[in-house]
Amino acid sequence: MVFLIATALSLVVTFPVILHFNQSIYGSPGDATGGVTQFWWWGYALLHGRSVFDNTLEGVPLGSGWDQIPFVVLPVLVFTPLSALIGPIASYNLLVLSGFPLTAWAMYLFVRKLGYSQLACAFSGLAFAFAPYHVEKAQGHAYQTHLEFVALALYFLVARNQTGRMRYAAFAGVTVGLELWMDYSVFYVLGFGLAVFFVVSLLFAERTVPFTQWLKQNVTAGVIMSAVTALFVPLMLVFAHRPGSGGSLSGAIGSVHRDIGQLQVYSARIYEYALPWHANPLLPNAIRAWENAHLHDSNWTESSLAVGYTVMALAVVGLLLNRVRFPTALAIALVLVGAALAEPPMAHLFGIPIKAPSYYLYQVVTFFRVYARFVILVLLGAMILAAGGLTALQSRLKPGRQQLLLVIPFLLLAIEFNNLPPTHTYAILPAPAEYTWLAAQPPGILIEYPAQSSVVQTQEVQVRQYELYQMVHLHPTFLNEAATDGPVADAALQLEPYYAPGVADQLRNYGVRYVFVHRDDYVADGWDLPENVPGLTYVTTINGVDIYTVS
């Protein structure tokens, strides 16, 4: 029932995607459309005998940076054939939509295994799946919507503690391995969640055997789980290394090295857990403006950390009325550890500067920058406590009409976790007219301007839009990568503006045939739009795009 309800709600939240399943996506231009581009190449490569590991039509001839993207196993294995069969947009929508019911279902199972009522577990499962953080992720970082492996890993560990059967430790290892195959950053977060679970088990779990025997059993379970997880590593390394793509795993890790300033930006602030969701249409404009002004240069995909007042109220009730030893200790530990790890590397306590855990973790794991993602642990703990609170309330209400009062938390949650209207979808097809025009032209390399925007985030969105419509026009593209350093970035700087002396000659030497200038974006970057450019032949203007060919 929870799975079915979550499926229906996912169709409402993402509406009207279901009506345009092979044309529109849930999200906006940027990371979401970049995901569709990857899905398209995988399906195209499968059908045309190309390598899924490297898009050889992008970045011709200097390279696009695809070789620096560490792929994850599960999406490639599942969505390559699906993209070839039903198309990349429909495949991407399946990825996003399935994340809601699977996450809700797994969270329900986990909390139910802790001993709470079915109704309370349904509330926790739905609240976890439709929390603002999870919904915002669905609009940009689709892989991270699949948190079912996180909840299932904890479910199997609880089952092993309760039954003593080692097969559950092996099942936990499978789910941890699947998370490794699904998303590296969530796997990183899960690792700390598992550590919390084992420590809390050591201190608070009920024991029916002597401590030494109990400890031996748990160490054995940990070894089994780790050994099973290790079986997933070799294939992970193949996909991360991507042999034959021209890159390497070490190169990929080096290319995403983050300076500590980015950790400061993409971390959490304690007050953010208690703020209402900025996207809720009922939120007063003054509060929304305040939240936008205090976003600390982050974005809402990473910083929508609201736990929800309904969840927090039930969590308080759970702490007061339902003090079941192990689940309560586990929930509190998950909240505290998650909140501590999500803190900025440099924080202040009563005005005294201190170094938070992320500062020290960064010294070891330099490619992980978004410590706000540890809100996953905060949400896990909060949902366990909320389930305890709702279970306690349910046990104190007489059967009959009084039980209908339990509908109130669901209604309040629906109001709090609502972000409609407006809709949050983006229509990819039909393609812009300029790309339809290009699809009918003879072969030749395409370059699109701006080639190097003055704002990196703007450039990333522009480039992903350039890449997205390659699936329509099927021409090789040049400089389609949002690189900020290296040969691609250097070449982009030398080719701006398109009308500078000698640029047309350089384009000719690179083999470029078609030049698209997106007028509005170009003017926004401060450039002019001359039509008569030596070395370029003006063809037409379509949909606000000036089209040239290299003479």
XYZ file of C-alpha atoms in Angstrom:
551
model
C 0.000 0.000 0.000
C 2.827 2.401 0.850
C 4.492 1.619 -2.461
C 1.259 2.262 -4.393
C 0.486 5.501 -2.546
C 4.032 6.766 -3.102
C 3.760 5.895 -6.799
C 0.529 7.872 -7.106
C 2.004 10.824 -5.216
C 5.099 10.791 -7.422
C 2.856 11.240 -10.466
C 1.210 14.225 -8.771
C 4.483 15.820 -7.672
C 6.035 15.466 -11.133
C 2.862 16.292 -13.087
C 2.486 16.654 -16.060
C 5.501 14.450 -16.847
C 3.274 11.384 -17.022
C 1.342 12.995 -19.902
C 4.522 13.737 -21.882
C 6.698 10.856 -20.737
C 9.000 10.880 -23.769
C 9.145 14.665 -24.116
C 9.394 16.320 -20.692
C 11.370 15.709 -17.512
C 11.004 16.662 -13.861
C 13.613 19.347 -13.250
C 15.221 22.205 -15.114
C 18.165 22.751 -17.487
C 21.425 21.840 -15.805
C 22.266 18.579 -14.080
C 18.900 17.066 -15.022
C 19.334 17.660 -18.758
C 22.945 16.547 -18.422
C 21.627 13.225 -17.149
C 19.346 12.871 -20.170
C 22.356 13.509 -22.425
C 24.240 10.638 -20.824
C 21.240 8.351 -21.186
C 20.960 9.295 -24.864
C 24.583 8.462 -25.576
C 24.352 5.107 -23.842
C 21.376 4.068 -25.952
C 22.858 5.552 -29.136
C 26.205 3.838 -28.497
C 24.499 0.482 -27.954
C 22.561 0.777 -31.213
C 25.522 2.055 -33.260
C 28.337 -0.112 -31.960
C 30.063 2.692 -30.007
C 31.553 2.633 -26.521
C 29.168 3.776 -23.795
C 32.194 5.011 -21.865
C 33.083 7.942 -24.122
C 30.922 10.200 -26.288
C 33.183 10.575 -29.316
C 30.801 13.071 -30.951
C 31.325 15.653 -28.208
C 34.264 18.007 -27.947
C 35.648 17.195 -31.406
C 38.618 17.410 -31.787
C 39.928 18.576 -28.371
C 37.799 16.373 -26.139
C 34.769 17.088 -24.006
C 35.823 15.875 -20.578
C 33.619 12.782 -20.700
C 36.664 10.683 -19.879
C 36.887 12.489 -16.536
C 33.381 11.493 -15.420
C 33.502 8.441 -13.114
C 30.474 6.394 -14.155
C 28.457 4.299 -11.718
C 27.557 0.743 -12.583
C 23.836 0.345 -11.952
C 22.527 3.197 -14.133
C 24.701 2.122 -17.055
C 23.637 -1.520 -16.812
C 19.927 -0.746 -16.393
C 19.369 2.345 -18.496
C 21.601 1.668 -21.497
C 19.245 -0.982 -22.901
C 16.207 0.978 -21.716
C 17.383 4.125 -23.498
C 17.909 2.135 -26.667
C 14.452 0.616 -26.326
C 12.185 3.460 -25.146
C 14.382 6.545 -25.499
C 16.536 8.580 -23.110
C 13.819 10.923 -21.825
C 11.436 8.126 -20.864
C 14.326 6.205 -19.276
C 15.357 9.227 -17.244
C 11.764 9.712 -16.083
C 11.624 6.086 -14.954
C 14.769 6.642 -12.904
C 13.291 9.677 -11.155
C 9.762 8.371 -10.630
C 10.883 4.994 -9.297
C 12.984 6.708 -6.631
C 9.874 7.816 -4.699
C 8.023 4.502 -4.184
C 11.190 2.461 -3.715
C 12.532 4.851 -1.084
C 9.173 5.012 0.724
C 8.809 1.222 0.655
C 12.329 0.571 1.974
C 11.970 3.172 4.736
C 8.656 1.618 5.748
C 10.287 -1.813 6.029
C 13.211 -0.459 8.046
C 11.088 1.411 10.601
C 8.628 -1.465 10.796
C 11.505 -3.798 11.642
C 12.299 -1.510 14.574
C 8.892 -2.393 16.003
C 6.623 0.567 15.286
C 3.014 0.404 14.069
C 2.141 0.004 10.419
C 0.476 3.411 10.253
C 3.468 5.126 11.854
C 5.863 3.352 9.498
C 3.756 4.395 6.523
C 4.020 7.995 7.715
C 7.813 7.743 8.043
C 8.216 6.100 4.665
C 6.144 8.710 2.860
C 7.702 11.605 4.795
C 11.205 10.393 3.967
C 10.409 9.942 0.269
C 8.649 13.296 -0.128
C 10.808 15.412 2.157
C 11.939 18.664 0.494
C 15.509 17.406 0.197
C 14.446 14.289 -1.674
C 12.041 16.162 -3.966
C 14.694 18.767 -4.812
C 17.154 15.974 -5.602
C 14.625 14.508 -8.014
C 14.786 17.775 -9.946
C 18.533 17.660 -10.447
C 20.464 14.692 -9.067
C 18.363 11.728 -10.119
C 20.674 8.984 -8.851
C 20.431 10.390 -5.328
C 16.663 9.931 -5.286
C 17.265 6.210 -4.846
C 17.779 5.981 -1.097
C 16.189 2.557 -0.851
C 19.579 0.875 -0.519
C 20.385 3.037 2.512
C 17.193 2.048 4.306
C 17.421 -1.606 3.230
C 20.998 -1.942 4.489
C 19.857 -0.806 7.943
C 16.763 -3.034 7.692
C 18.879 -6.145 7.142
C 21.256 -5.207 9.956
C 18.321 -4.843 12.345
C 17.023 -8.220 11.152
C 20.426 -9.790 11.846
C 20.481 -8.325 15.347
C 16.993 -9.618 16.043
C 17.407 -13.120 14.612
C 21.153 -13.727 14.796
C 21.099 -15.116 11.249
C 24.223 -14.288 9.272
C 22.433 -14.350 5.946
C 20.990 -10.953 6.815
C 24.527 -9.601 7.127
C 25.165 -10.891 3.611
C 21.964 -9.219 2.377
C 23.118 -5.990 4.003
C 26.383 -6.331 2.101
C 24.449 -6.682 -1.147
C 22.487 -3.483 -0.530
C 25.637 -1.578 0.451
C 27.294 -2.844 -2.734
C 24.298 -1.778 -4.793
C 24.562 1.717 -3.297
C 28.224 1.738 -4.332
C 26.973 0.952 -7.828
C 24.314 3.669 -7.626
C 25.919 6.836 -6.256
C 29.344 7.416 -4.715
C 28.357 10.339 -2.490
C 25.360 8.543 -0.941
C 27.604 5.499 -0.439
C 29.971 7.783 1.479
C 27.104 8.975 3.675
C 25.889 5.403 4.175
C 29.323 4.404 5.469
C 28.909 6.760 8.409
C 25.361 5.552 8.929
C 26.628 1.980 9.219
C 29.300 3.071 11.690
C 26.611 4.750 13.805
C 24.522 1.582 13.691
C 27.366 -0.633 14.904
C 28.321 1.720 17.741
C 24.729 2.058 18.932
C 24.314 -1.717 18.693
C 27.386 -2.155 20.857
C 26.060 0.199 23.515
C 22.291 -0.238 23.478
C 21.192 -3.424 21.693
C 19.483 -6.068 23.791
C 21.631 -9.138 24.334
C 20.422 -12.674 25.060
C 23.949 -14.179 25.101
C 27.139 -13.214 26.987
C 28.844 -10.046 25.760
C 31.919 -11.799 24.374
C 29.793 -14.170 22.320
C 27.585 -11.301 21.180
C 30.626 -9.265 20.160
C 32.062 -12.206 18.229
C 28.778 -12.623 16.350
C 28.674 -8.942 15.421
C 32.287 -8.878 14.284
C 31.557 -11.911 12.138
C 28.497 -10.187 10.700
C 30.589 -7.108 9.924
C 33.193 -9.207 8.160
C 30.523 -11.003 6.099
C 28.868 -7.734 5.128
C 32.215 -6.185 4.148
C 33.249 -9.249 2.169
C 30.009 -9.252 0.188
C 30.297 -5.510 -0.454
C 33.868 -6.043 -1.668
C 32.520 -8.246 -4.460
C 30.983 -5.106 -5.991
C 34.278 -3.205 -6.058
C 35.970 -4.690 -9.186
C 33.141 -3.770 -11.552
C 32.855 -0.381 -9.855
C 36.536 0.263 -10.604
C 36.029 -0.673 -14.245
C 33.197 1.815 -14.640
C 34.965 4.534 -12.669
C 38.207 4.009 -14.596
C 36.378 3.613 -17.910
C 39.035 1.778 -19.937
C 39.401 2.939 -23.517
C 37.939 6.369 -22.815
C 41.296 8.086 -22.672
C 40.965 8.927 -18.992
C 41.830 7.230 -15.732
C 40.398 6.836 -12.262
C 43.191 8.914 -10.769
C 42.601 11.578 -13.406
C 38.899 11.622 -12.651
C 39.570 12.010 -8.924
C 42.064 14.778 -9.583
C 39.680 16.633 -11.879
C 37.050 16.928 -9.160
C 39.418 18.087 -6.426
C 37.544 20.727 -4.434
C 39.048 23.559 -2.432
C 37.892 23.933 1.149
C 35.944 27.070 0.247
C 33.441 24.908 -1.629
C 32.940 22.799 1.498
C 31.992 25.969 3.338
C 29.409 26.769 0.658
C 27.906 23.300 0.261
C 27.462 22.479 3.928
C 24.487 22.845 6.249
C 23.561 25.465 8.799
C 21.680 24.248 11.870
C 18.793 26.657 11.361
C 18.140 25.233 7.871
C 16.599 22.066 9.339
C 13.913 24.181 11.011
C 13.108 26.478 8.095
C 9.960 25.915 6.021
C 10.494 24.783 2.450
C 11.273 27.745 0.225
C 9.233 26.200 -2.640
C 5.993 25.912 -0.682
C 3.453 28.233 -2.360
C 1.905 29.025 1.057
C 5.180 30.461 2.344
C 4.999 34.251 2.823
C 7.177 36.130 0.349
C 9.101 37.853 3.128
C 10.251 34.509 4.563
C 11.084 33.182 1.101
C 13.154 36.291 0.391
C 15.013 35.846 3.684
C 15.784 32.213 2.866
C 17.058 33.131 -0.601
C 19.258 35.828 0.905
C 20.790 33.333 3.350
C 21.547 30.573 0.852
C 25.321 31.112 1.402
C 26.101 30.734 -2.339
C 24.701 27.190 -2.379
C 21.638 26.029 -4.329
C 18.301 24.601 -3.312
C 19.142 21.163 -4.700
C 21.691 20.828 -1.901
C 20.258 23.155 0.746
C 16.553 22.254 1.029
C 17.117 20.640 4.424
C 13.743 21.217 6.071
C 12.823 18.309 8.350
C 9.216 19.505 8.674
C 7.364 20.772 11.735
C 4.992 17.812 11.712
C 7.911 15.400 11.757
C 9.681 17.365 14.491
C 6.539 17.516 16.640
C 6.013 13.768 16.369
C 9.715 13.218 17.081
C 9.374 15.157 20.349
C 6.310 13.074 21.243
C 8.352 9.965 20.458
C 11.124 11.063 22.793
C 8.640 11.737 25.579
C 6.264 8.812 25.216
C 8.067 6.032 23.352
C 11.499 5.417 24.807
C 12.241 2.037 23.257
C 15.940 1.713 24.014
C 17.681 0.740 20.771
C 15.533 2.529 18.132
C 15.552 5.764 20.145
C 19.316 5.645 20.666
C 19.868 4.875 16.983
C 17.629 7.758 15.896
C 19.294 10.274 18.203
C 22.759 9.144 17.126
C 21.871 9.411 13.417
C 20.540 12.948 13.913
C 23.549 14.117 15.935
C 26.200 12.509 13.727
C 24.497 13.626 10.517
C 24.146 17.201 11.753
C 27.763 17.311 12.944
C 29.127 15.972 9.654
C 26.984 18.384 7.639
C 28.454 21.408 9.423
C 30.827 23.774 7.562
C 34.550 22.957 7.977
C 35.000 26.147 9.975
C 32.179 26.786 12.429
C 31.627 28.922 15.501
C 30.423 27.767 18.893
C 29.413 30.632 21.190
C 31.632 32.892 19.085
C 34.634 30.572 19.326
C 35.943 29.305 15.941
C 36.260 25.533 15.763
C 37.085 23.018 13.046
C 34.167 20.733 12.276
C 34.523 17.054 11.230
C 34.268 17.970 7.535
C 37.543 19.916 7.835
C 39.425 16.764 8.809
C 37.540 14.430 6.467
C 38.411 16.742 3.584
C 42.088 16.043 4.173
C 41.449 12.394 3.252
C 38.476 12.499 0.851
C 39.248 15.581 -1.230
C 36.740 14.954 -4.023
C 33.644 15.017 -1.765
C 32.470 18.609 -1.336
C 28.761 18.589 -0.423
C 28.612 17.774 3.280
C 25.018 19.013 3.374
C 24.165 15.573 1.991
C 24.578 14.183 5.493
C 21.066 15.505 6.034
C 20.120 12.000 4.864
C 21.187 10.703 8.287
C 19.334 13.532 10.035
C 16.165 12.653 8.137
C 16.577 8.948 8.893
C 16.822 9.625 12.607
C 13.966 12.131 12.606
C 11.666 9.688 10.799
C 12.413 6.945 13.349
C 11.553 9.277 16.217
C 8.408 10.452 14.405
C 7.308 6.846 13.977
C 7.780 6.356 17.705
C 5.642 9.400 18.402
C 2.825 8.365 16.088
C 2.906 4.814 17.478
C 2.597 6.202 21.013
C -0.341 8.413 20.044
C -2.049 5.539 18.268
C -1.759 3.303 21.335
C -3.385 5.995 23.501
C -6.414 6.545 21.260
C -9.481 4.368 21.620
C -10.490 2.335 18.574
C -13.145 3.935 16.421
C -13.586 7.567 15.564
C -10.679 8.683 17.715
C -8.336 6.804 15.412
C -9.368 9.171 12.629
C -7.329 11.852 14.402
C -4.263 10.024 13.144
C -5.069 11.326 9.673
C -4.104 14.823 10.850
C -0.303 14.279 10.709
C -0.606 13.044 7.121
C -2.642 16.101 6.127
C -0.245 18.504 7.838
C 2.690 16.802 6.169
C 1.019 17.129 2.759
C 0.649 20.871 3.351
C 4.234 21.295 4.568
C 5.859 19.201 1.851
C 3.895 20.681 -1.048
C 5.608 22.723 -3.769
C 2.726 22.922 -6.281
C 1.921 25.175 -8.058
C 3.868 25.913 -10.155
C 4.924 22.737 -11.897
C 8.634 21.934 -12.017
C 8.995 20.263 -15.373
C 10.985 21.032 -18.502
C 9.918 20.190 -22.052
C 12.898 18.837 -24.002
C 10.962 17.941 -27.135
C 10.039 19.200 -29.592
C 13.576 20.489 -30.007
C 14.320 24.170 -30.667
C 13.993 25.001 -34.355
C 17.702 25.718 -34.860
C 18.592 22.108 -34.003
C 15.861 20.762 -36.262
C 17.334 22.891 -39.048
C 20.831 21.526 -38.367
C 19.586 17.939 -38.421
C 18.784 18.370 -42.121
C 22.210 19.831 -42.993
C 25.296 18.003 -44.327
C 27.827 16.635 -41.819
C 30.104 19.072 -40.043
C 31.307 20.117 -36.605
C 29.159 22.598 -34.647
C 30.347 25.229 -32.177
C 27.888 27.218 -30.074
C 28.385 30.631 -28.478
C 28.867 31.754 -25.744
C 31.809 29.355 -25.738
C 33.108 30.665 -22.402
C 30.647 32.443 -20.152
C 31.878 34.837 -17.503
C 29.835 32.951 -14.872
C 30.805 29.304 -14.387
C 27.350 28.181 -13.214
C 25.721 29.895 -16.188
C 28.228 28.265 -18.493
C 27.443 24.832 -17.087
C 23.751 25.258 -17.858
C 24.473 26.602 -21.347
C 26.853 23.771 -22.163
C 24.422 21.115 -20.970
C 21.810 22.622 -23.256
C 24.250 22.498 -26.179
C 25.017 18.854 -25.404
C 21.375 17.907 -24.864
C 20.237 18.527 -28.418
C 23.011 16.563 -30.042
C 20.534 13.697 -29.886
C 18.408 15.675 -32.353
C 20.930 17.067 -34.838
C 23.577 14.253 -34.541
C 26.461 16.507 -35.597
C 29.840 16.460 -33.832
C 30.187 19.341 -31.383
C 33.206 21.433 -30.448
C 34.168 22.810 -26.986
C 31.002 21.524 -25.392
C 32.395 21.237 -21.904
C 32.154 23.571 -18.937
C 35.866 23.386 -18.218
C 37.475 26.159 -16.219
C 41.062 25.151 -16.901
C 43.046 22.959 -19.287
C 43.258 22.901 -23.092
C 39.503 23.087 -23.671
C 39.115 26.199 -21.518
C 42.200 27.778 -23.090
C 40.831 27.189 -26.578
C 37.442 28.609 -25.576
C 39.050 31.810 -24.333
C 40.962 32.187 -27.605
C 37.749 31.789 -29.611
C 35.796 34.544 -27.877
C 34.263 36.581 -29.337
C 33.373 34.811 -32.553
C 33.993 38.011 -34.547
C 37.528 38.639 -33.216
C 40.313 38.731 -35.858
C 41.678 35.282 -36.618
C 38.905 33.348 -34.851
C 37.313 32.183 -38.107
C 40.706 30.867 -39.261
C 41.113 28.938 -36.010
C 37.638 27.453 -36.377
C 38.472 26.386 -39.923
C 41.685 24.732 -38.700
C 39.697 22.819 -36.081
C 37.335 21.582 -38.794
C 34.304 23.546 -37.566
C 31.594 24.063 -40.182
C 28.583 25.472 -38.292
C 28.500 28.362 -35.804
C 25.477 29.046 -33.572
C 25.312 32.312 -31.618
C 22.606 32.424 -28.946
C 21.807 36.118 -29.087
C 20.316 36.714 -25.635
C 23.043 34.760 -23.834
C 25.724 36.499 -25.860
C 24.436 39.972 -25.117
C 24.106 39.047 -21.424
C 27.823 38.221 -21.449
C 28.586 41.688 -22.770
C 29.433 40.804 -26.383
C 28.260 42.417 -29.604
C 26.345 40.701 -32.413
C 27.851 41.774 -35.753
C 26.414 39.960 -38.735
C 29.241 40.611 -41.203
C 32.251 38.680 -39.936
C 35.269 37.949 -42.175
C 35.615 34.182 -42.615
C 32.027 33.464 -41.590
C 28.978 33.373 -43.833
C 25.720 34.427 -42.233
C 22.953 31.948 -43.079
C 19.863 32.868 -41.071
C 18.481 33.589 -37.617
C 16.204 30.963 -36.111
C 14.579 31.188 -32.702
C 16.956 33.924 -31.556
C 20.041 32.050 -32.770
C 22.300 33.518 -35.472
C 23.583 30.740 -37.723
C 26.837 30.983 -39.672
C 28.969 28.624 -41.689
C 32.742 28.828 -41.750
C 33.731 30.107 -45.190
